[in-house]
Coordinates of C-alpha atoms (C1' of nucleotides) in Angstrom, one line a residue:
Chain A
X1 CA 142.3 76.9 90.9
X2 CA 146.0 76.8 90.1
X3 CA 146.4 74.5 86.8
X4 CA 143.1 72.6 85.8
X5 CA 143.7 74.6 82.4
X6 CA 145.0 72.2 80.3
X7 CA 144.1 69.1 80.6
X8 CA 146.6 66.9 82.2
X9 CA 150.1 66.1 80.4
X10 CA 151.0 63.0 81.8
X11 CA 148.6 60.1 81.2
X12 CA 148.2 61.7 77.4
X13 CA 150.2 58.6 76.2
X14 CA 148.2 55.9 77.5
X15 CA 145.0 57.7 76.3
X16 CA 146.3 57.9 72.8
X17 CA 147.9 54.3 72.9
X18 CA 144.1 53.4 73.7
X19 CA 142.9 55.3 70.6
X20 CA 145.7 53.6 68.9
X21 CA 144.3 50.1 70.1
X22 CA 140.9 50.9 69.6
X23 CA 140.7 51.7 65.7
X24 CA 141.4 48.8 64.2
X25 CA 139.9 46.4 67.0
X26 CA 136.5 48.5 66.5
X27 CA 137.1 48.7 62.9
X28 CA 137.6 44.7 62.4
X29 CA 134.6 43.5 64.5
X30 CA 132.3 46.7 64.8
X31 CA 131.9 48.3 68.5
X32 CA 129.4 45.2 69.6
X33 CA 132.0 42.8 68.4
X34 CA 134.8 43.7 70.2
X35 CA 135.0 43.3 74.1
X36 CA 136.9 46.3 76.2
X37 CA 139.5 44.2 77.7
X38 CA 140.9 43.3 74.0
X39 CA 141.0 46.7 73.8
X40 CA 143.0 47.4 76.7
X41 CA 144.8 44.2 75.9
X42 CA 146.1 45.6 72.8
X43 CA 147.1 48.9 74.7
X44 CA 148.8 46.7 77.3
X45 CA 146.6 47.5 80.2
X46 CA 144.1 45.5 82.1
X47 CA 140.4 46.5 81.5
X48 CA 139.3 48.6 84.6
X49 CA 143.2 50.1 83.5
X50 CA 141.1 51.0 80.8
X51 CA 138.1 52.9 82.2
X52 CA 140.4 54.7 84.3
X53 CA 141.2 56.9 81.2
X54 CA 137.4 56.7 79.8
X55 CA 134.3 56.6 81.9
X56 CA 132.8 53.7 79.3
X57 CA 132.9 52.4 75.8
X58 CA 130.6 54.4 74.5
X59 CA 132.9 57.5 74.9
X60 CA 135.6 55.8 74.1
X61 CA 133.9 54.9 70.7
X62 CA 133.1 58.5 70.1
X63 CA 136.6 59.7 71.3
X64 CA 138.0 57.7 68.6
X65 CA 135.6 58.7 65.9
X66 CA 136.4 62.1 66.3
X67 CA 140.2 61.5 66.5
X68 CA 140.3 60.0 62.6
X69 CA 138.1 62.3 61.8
X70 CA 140.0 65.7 63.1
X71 CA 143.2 63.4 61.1
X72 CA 141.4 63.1 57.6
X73 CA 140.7 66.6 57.5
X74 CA 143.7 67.9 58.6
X75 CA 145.1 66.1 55.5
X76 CA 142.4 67.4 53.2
X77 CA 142.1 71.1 54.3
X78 CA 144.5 72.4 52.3
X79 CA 143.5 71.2 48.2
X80 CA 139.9 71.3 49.5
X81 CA 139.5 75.0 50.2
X82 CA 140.6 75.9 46.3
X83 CA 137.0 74.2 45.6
X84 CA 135.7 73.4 42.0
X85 CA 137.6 71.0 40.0
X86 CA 140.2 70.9 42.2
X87 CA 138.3 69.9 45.6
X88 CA 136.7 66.6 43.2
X89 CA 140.6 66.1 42.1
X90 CA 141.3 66.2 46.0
X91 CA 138.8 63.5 46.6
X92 CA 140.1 61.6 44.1
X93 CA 143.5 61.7 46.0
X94 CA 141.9 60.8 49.5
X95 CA 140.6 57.9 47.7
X96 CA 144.2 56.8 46.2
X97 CA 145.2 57.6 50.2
X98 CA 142.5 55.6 52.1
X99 CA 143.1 52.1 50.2
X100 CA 146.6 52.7 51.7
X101 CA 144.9 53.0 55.1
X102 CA 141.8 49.4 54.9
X103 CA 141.9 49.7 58.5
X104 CA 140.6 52.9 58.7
X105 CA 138.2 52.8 55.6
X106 CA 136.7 49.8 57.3
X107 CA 136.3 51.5 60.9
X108 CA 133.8 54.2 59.4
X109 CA 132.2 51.2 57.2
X110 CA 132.1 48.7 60.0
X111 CA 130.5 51.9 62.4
X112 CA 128.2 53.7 60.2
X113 CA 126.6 50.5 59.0
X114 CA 126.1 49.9 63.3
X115 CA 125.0 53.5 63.6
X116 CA 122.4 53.8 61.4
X117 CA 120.4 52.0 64.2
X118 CA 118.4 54.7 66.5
X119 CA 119.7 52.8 69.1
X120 CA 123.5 53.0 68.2
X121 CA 125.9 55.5 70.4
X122 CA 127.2 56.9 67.4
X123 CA 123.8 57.6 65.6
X124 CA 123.5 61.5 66.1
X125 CA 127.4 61.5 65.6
X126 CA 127.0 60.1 62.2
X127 CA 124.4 61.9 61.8
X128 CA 125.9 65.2 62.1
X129 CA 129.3 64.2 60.5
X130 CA 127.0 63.6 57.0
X131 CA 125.2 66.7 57.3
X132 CA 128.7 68.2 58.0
X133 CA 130.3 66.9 54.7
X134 CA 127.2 67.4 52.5
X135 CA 128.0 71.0 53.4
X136 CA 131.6 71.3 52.4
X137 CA 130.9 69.6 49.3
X138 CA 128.0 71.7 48.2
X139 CA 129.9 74.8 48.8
X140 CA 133.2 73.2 47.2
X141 CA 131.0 72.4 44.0
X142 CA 129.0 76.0 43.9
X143 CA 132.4 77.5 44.6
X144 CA 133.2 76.1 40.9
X145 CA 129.9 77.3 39.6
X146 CA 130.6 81.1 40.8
X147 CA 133.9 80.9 39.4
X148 CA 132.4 79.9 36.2
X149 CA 134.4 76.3 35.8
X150 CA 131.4 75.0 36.8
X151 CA 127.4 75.5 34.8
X152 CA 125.2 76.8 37.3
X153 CA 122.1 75.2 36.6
X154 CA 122.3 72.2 38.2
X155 CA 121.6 71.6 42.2
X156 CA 125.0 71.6 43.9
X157 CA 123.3 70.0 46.6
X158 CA 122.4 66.9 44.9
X159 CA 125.4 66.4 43.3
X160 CA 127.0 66.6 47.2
X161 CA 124.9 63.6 48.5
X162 CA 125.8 61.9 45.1
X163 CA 129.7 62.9 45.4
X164 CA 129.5 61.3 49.4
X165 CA 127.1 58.3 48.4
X166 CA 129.6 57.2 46.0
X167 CA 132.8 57.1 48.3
X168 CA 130.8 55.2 50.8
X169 CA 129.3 53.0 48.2
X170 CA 132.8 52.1 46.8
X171 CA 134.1 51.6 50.0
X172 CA 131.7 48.7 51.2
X173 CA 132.7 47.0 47.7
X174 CA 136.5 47.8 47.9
X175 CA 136.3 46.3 51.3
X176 CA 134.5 42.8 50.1
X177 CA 137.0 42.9 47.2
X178 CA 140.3 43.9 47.7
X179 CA 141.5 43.2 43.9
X180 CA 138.3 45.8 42.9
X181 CA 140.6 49.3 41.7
X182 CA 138.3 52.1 43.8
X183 CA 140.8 54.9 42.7
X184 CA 140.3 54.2 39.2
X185 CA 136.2 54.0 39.7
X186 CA 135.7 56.8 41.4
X187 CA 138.0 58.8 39.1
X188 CA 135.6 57.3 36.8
X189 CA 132.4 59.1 38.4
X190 CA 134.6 62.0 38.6
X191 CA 135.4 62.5 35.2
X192 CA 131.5 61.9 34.2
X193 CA 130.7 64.5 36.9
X194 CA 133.4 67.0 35.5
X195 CA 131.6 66.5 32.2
X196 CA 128.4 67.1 33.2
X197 CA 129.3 70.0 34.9
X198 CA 131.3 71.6 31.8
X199 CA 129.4 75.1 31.1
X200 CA 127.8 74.2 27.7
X201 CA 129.3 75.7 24.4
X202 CA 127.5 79.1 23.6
X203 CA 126.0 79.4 20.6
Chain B
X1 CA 112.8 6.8 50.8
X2 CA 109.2 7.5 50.8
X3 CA 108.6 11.0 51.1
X4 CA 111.4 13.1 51.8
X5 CA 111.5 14.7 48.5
X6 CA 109.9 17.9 49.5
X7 CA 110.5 19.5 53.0
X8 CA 107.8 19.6 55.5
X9 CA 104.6 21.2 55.3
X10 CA 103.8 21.0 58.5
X11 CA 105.3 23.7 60.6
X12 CA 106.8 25.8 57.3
X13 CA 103.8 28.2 58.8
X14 CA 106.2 29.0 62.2
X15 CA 109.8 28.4 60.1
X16 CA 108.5 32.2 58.3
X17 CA 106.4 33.3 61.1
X18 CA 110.2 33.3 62.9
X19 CA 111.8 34.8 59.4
X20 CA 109.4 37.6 59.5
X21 CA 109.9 38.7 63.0
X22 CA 114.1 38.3 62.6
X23 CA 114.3 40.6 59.7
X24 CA 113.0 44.2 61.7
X25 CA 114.8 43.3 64.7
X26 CA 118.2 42.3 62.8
X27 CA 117.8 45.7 60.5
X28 CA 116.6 47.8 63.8
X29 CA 120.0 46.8 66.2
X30 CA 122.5 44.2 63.9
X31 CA 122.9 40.3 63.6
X32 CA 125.4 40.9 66.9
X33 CA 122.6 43.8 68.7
X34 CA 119.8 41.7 68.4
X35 CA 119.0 38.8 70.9
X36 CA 117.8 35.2 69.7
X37 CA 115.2 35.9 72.6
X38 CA 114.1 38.7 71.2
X39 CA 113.6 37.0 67.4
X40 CA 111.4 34.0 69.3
X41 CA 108.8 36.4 71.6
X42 CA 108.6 38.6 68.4
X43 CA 107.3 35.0 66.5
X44 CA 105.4 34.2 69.8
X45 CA 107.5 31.3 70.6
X46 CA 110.4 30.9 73.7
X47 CA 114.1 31.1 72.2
X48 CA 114.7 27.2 72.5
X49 CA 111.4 27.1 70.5
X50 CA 112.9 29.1 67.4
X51 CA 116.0 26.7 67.8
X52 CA 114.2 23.9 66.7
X53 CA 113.6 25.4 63.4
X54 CA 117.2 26.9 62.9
X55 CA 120.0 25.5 64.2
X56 CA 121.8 28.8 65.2
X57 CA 121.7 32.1 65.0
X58 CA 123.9 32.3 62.2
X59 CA 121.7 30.2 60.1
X60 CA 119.0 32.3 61.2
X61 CA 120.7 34.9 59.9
X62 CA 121.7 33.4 56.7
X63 CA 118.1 32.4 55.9
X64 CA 117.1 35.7 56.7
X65 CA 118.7 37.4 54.1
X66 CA 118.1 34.5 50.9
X67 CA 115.0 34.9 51.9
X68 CA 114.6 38.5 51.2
X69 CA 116.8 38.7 48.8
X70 CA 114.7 35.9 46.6
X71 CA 111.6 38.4 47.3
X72 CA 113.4 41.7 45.6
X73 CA 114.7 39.4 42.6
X74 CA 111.8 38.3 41.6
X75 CA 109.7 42.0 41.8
X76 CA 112.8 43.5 39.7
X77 CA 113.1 40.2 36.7
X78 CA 110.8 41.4 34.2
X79 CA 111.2 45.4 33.7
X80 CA 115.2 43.8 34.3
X81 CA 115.1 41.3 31.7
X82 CA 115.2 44.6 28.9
X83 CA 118.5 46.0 29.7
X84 CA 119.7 49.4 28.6
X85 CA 118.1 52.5 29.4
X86 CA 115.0 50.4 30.7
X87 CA 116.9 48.5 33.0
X88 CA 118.2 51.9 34.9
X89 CA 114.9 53.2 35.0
X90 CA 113.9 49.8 36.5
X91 CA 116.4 50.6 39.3
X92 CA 114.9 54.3 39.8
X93 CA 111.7 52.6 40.3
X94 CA 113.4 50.1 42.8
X95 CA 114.9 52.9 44.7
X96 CA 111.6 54.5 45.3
X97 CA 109.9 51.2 45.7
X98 CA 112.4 51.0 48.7
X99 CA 111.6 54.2 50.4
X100 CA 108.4 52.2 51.0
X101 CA 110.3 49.3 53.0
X102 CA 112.8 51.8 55.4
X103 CA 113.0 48.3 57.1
X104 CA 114.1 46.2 54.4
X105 CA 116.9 48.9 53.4
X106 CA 118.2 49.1 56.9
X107 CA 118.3 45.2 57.2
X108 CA 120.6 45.3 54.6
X109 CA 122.5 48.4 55.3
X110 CA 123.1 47.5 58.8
X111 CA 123.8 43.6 57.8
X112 CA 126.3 44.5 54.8
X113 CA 128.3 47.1 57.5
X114 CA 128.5 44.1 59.9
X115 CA 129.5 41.6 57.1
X116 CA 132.8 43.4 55.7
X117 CA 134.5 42.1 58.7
X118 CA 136.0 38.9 57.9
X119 CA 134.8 36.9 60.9
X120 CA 131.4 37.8 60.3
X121 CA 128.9 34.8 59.5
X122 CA 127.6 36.9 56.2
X123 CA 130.7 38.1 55.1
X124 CA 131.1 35.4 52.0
X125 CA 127.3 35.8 51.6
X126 CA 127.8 39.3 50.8
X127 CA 130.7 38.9 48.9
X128 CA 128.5 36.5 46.8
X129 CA 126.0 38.9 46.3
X130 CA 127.8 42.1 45.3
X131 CA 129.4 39.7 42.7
X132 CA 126.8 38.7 41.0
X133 CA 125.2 41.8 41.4
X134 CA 128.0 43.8 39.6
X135 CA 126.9 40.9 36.9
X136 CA 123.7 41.8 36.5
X137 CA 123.8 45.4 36.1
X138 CA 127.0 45.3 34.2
X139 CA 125.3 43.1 31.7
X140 CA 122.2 45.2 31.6
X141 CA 124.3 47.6 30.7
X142 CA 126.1 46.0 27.5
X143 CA 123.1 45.1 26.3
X144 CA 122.6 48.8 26.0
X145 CA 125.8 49.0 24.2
X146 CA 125.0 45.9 21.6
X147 CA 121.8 47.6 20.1
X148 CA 123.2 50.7 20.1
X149 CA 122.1 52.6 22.4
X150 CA 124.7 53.5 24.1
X151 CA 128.3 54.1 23.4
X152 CA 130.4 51.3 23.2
X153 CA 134.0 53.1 24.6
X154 CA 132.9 53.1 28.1
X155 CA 133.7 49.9 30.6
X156 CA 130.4 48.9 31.7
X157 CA 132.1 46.8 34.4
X158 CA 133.0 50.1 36.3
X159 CA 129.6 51.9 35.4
X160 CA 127.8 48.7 37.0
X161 CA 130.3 49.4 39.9
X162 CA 129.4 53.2 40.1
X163 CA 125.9 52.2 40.2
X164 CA 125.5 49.9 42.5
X165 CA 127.9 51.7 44.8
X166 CA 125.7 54.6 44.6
X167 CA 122.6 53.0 45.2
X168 CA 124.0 52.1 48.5
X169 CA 125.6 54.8 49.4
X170 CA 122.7 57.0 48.7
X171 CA 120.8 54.4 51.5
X172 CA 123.1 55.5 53.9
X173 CA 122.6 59.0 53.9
X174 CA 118.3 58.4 53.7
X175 CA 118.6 56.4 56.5
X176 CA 120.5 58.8 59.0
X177 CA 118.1 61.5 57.8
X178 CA 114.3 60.4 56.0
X179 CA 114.0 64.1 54.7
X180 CA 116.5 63.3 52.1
X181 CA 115.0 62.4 48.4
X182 CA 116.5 59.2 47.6
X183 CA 114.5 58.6 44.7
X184 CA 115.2 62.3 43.0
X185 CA 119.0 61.6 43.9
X186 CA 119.3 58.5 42.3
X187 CA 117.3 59.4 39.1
X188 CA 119.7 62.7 39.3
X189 CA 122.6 60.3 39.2
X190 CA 120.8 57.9 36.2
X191 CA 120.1 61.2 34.5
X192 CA 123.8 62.3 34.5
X193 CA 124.9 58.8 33.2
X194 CA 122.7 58.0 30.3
X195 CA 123.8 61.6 29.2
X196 CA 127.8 60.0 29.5
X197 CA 126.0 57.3 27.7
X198 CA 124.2 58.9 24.5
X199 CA 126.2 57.6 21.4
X200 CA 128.0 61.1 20.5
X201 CA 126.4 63.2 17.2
X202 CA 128.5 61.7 14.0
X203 CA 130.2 63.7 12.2
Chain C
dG1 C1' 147.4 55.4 87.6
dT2 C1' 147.1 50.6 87.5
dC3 C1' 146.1 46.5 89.5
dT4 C1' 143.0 42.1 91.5
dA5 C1' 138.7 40.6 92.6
dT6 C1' 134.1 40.7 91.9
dA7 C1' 129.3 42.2 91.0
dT8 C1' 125.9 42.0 87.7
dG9 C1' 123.8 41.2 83.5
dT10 C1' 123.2 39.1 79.0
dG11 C1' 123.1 35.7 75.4
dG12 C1' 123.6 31.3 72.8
dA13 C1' 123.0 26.7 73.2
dT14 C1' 121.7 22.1 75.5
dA15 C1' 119.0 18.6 78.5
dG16 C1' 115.1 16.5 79.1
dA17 C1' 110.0 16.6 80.3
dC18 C1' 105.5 16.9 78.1
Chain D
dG1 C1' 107.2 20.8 68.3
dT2 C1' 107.3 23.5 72.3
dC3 C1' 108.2 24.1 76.8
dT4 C1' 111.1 24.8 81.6
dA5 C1' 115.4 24.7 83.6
dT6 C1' 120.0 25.3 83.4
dC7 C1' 124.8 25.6 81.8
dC8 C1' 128.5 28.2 80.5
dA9 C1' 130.9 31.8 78.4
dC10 C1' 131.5 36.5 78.0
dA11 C1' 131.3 41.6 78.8
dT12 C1' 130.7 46.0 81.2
dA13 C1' 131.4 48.2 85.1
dT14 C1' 132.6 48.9 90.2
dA15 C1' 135.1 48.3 94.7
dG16 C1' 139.0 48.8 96.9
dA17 C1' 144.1 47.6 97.6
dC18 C1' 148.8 49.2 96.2

DNA sequence: GTCTATATGTGGATAGAC
DNA sequence: GTCTATCCACATATAGAC
């Protein structure tokens, strides 16, 4: 077996011209809603062109999925690790950064409202990714509670889902209303959240 | 004209027979994932059958959604109707009335993903809703503010955006994993904002 | 690695009988 | 008001040439 080690140079283009074409065809009329060959169109291939460099859509959903997602936490790994304060001041930031970026915003929208559905390829993928990010904001926010920025009786778990449910739930509204300010709102929850968690005066 | 004034009687029995069986199969796989065939053996009738009571699947669609949308209005109008603290506890109970109804919630869910795309046939529906949604709560909420009970320097326009935002984000994450306690969430979430909202100690 | 051609299946809507 | 039969468009995937 002389070079099957890495997976093949040439031909990495096309496949990332395909991911390239995919988001924002996938993210404007869901995965049902937007046939292959537009795909491949857009990548300036025929459709069995296409399949060449994935076996089916289905993978090539998933491939792209994972692609943003490696992306957006590239950008957010390095604020995020100082956790506390200053992981909810990141979010805040990849807020400001994502209505710079509709396309994408609506691609998870437009896909996790499909994949909610048992039936939906990307069901267990969503399902994992949310388990995934409840985790890194959990331990963000008891990070800030062993440091002692944050008060420690309060569930760091529930204020995770709440931290998540929010940017989702300002998405879907930013999305149907482009004039709505979703940087200002969530800095908003934010600032209650901060307050909330202030360690109360002693005494 | 005789008696047009009200629409028929006749036949209104298989018009919600059809409704009834469209709403689980369009929450279960999407407007786009779930066949008009499918819609018409679920109401016991062959799909050119159902067509003679909606013109199209997009009305089909549209009806489907006033229709439950009419239902949840009129369980929430009179705890609404009080505003202020009331009214968010009114939502608490609506949250955990929902957990009841997986169904319902993922109709929606699933629907409102679908409809942020601009070429869907919901997507000015939705934008219609969350409008006068955002009124509703927002009001609720300055009616808190005019008796007094709670502080007037906060924009209840964003709080009724935090809210509602919340309450569907928080669907989301229940329905990619049941285990999760909506309800205690959300009443976590109310907690932490009538807190923000108590009128601060004079003096 | 990309193409043309095609197999195969599905889905919305219409025509027209009963 | 409901049916059978059918049309037509579309979409995924495969076969096989270049």
């Amino acid at each position: 077996m002389p070079s099957t080690r890495k997976p093949t140079r040439r031909g990495e283009r096309t496949r990332a011209a395909i991911l390239d074409a995919a988001a924002p065809l996938f993210a404007r009329h869901g995965y049902r809603g937007a046939p292959l060959a537009s795909v491949a169109e857009a990548a300036r291939l025929t459709q069995p062109g296409l399949l060449h460099h994935f076996p089916s859509k289905e993978r090539l959903l998933l491939a792209v999925l994972e692609e943003r997602d490696r992306e957006a936490m590239r950008w957010m790994r390095d604020t995020w690790s100082e956790g506390g304060s200053a992981a909810l001041r990141a979010l805040v930031a990849l807020v400001a950064r994502n209505t710079t970026t509709p396309e994408l915003v609506q691609l998870f929208t437009v896909l996790v409202g499909e994949g909610v559905s048992e039936s939906h390829p990307a069901h267990e993928y969503f399902e994992e990714r949310y388990e995934r990010l409840r985790g890194s904001v959990r331990r963000a926010i008891a990070q800030g509670q062993d440091t002692g920025e944050f008060r420690t009786d309060v569930d760091a778990a529930v204020l995770a889902n709440l931290v998540l449910a929010m940017l989702d739930g300002l998405q879907i509204q930013w999305l149907l209303d482009r004039d709505q300010d979703m940087t200002a709102a969530f800095e908003a929850f934010v600032r209650i959240l901060l307050e909330h968690l202030a360690p109360r005066d002693e005494g």
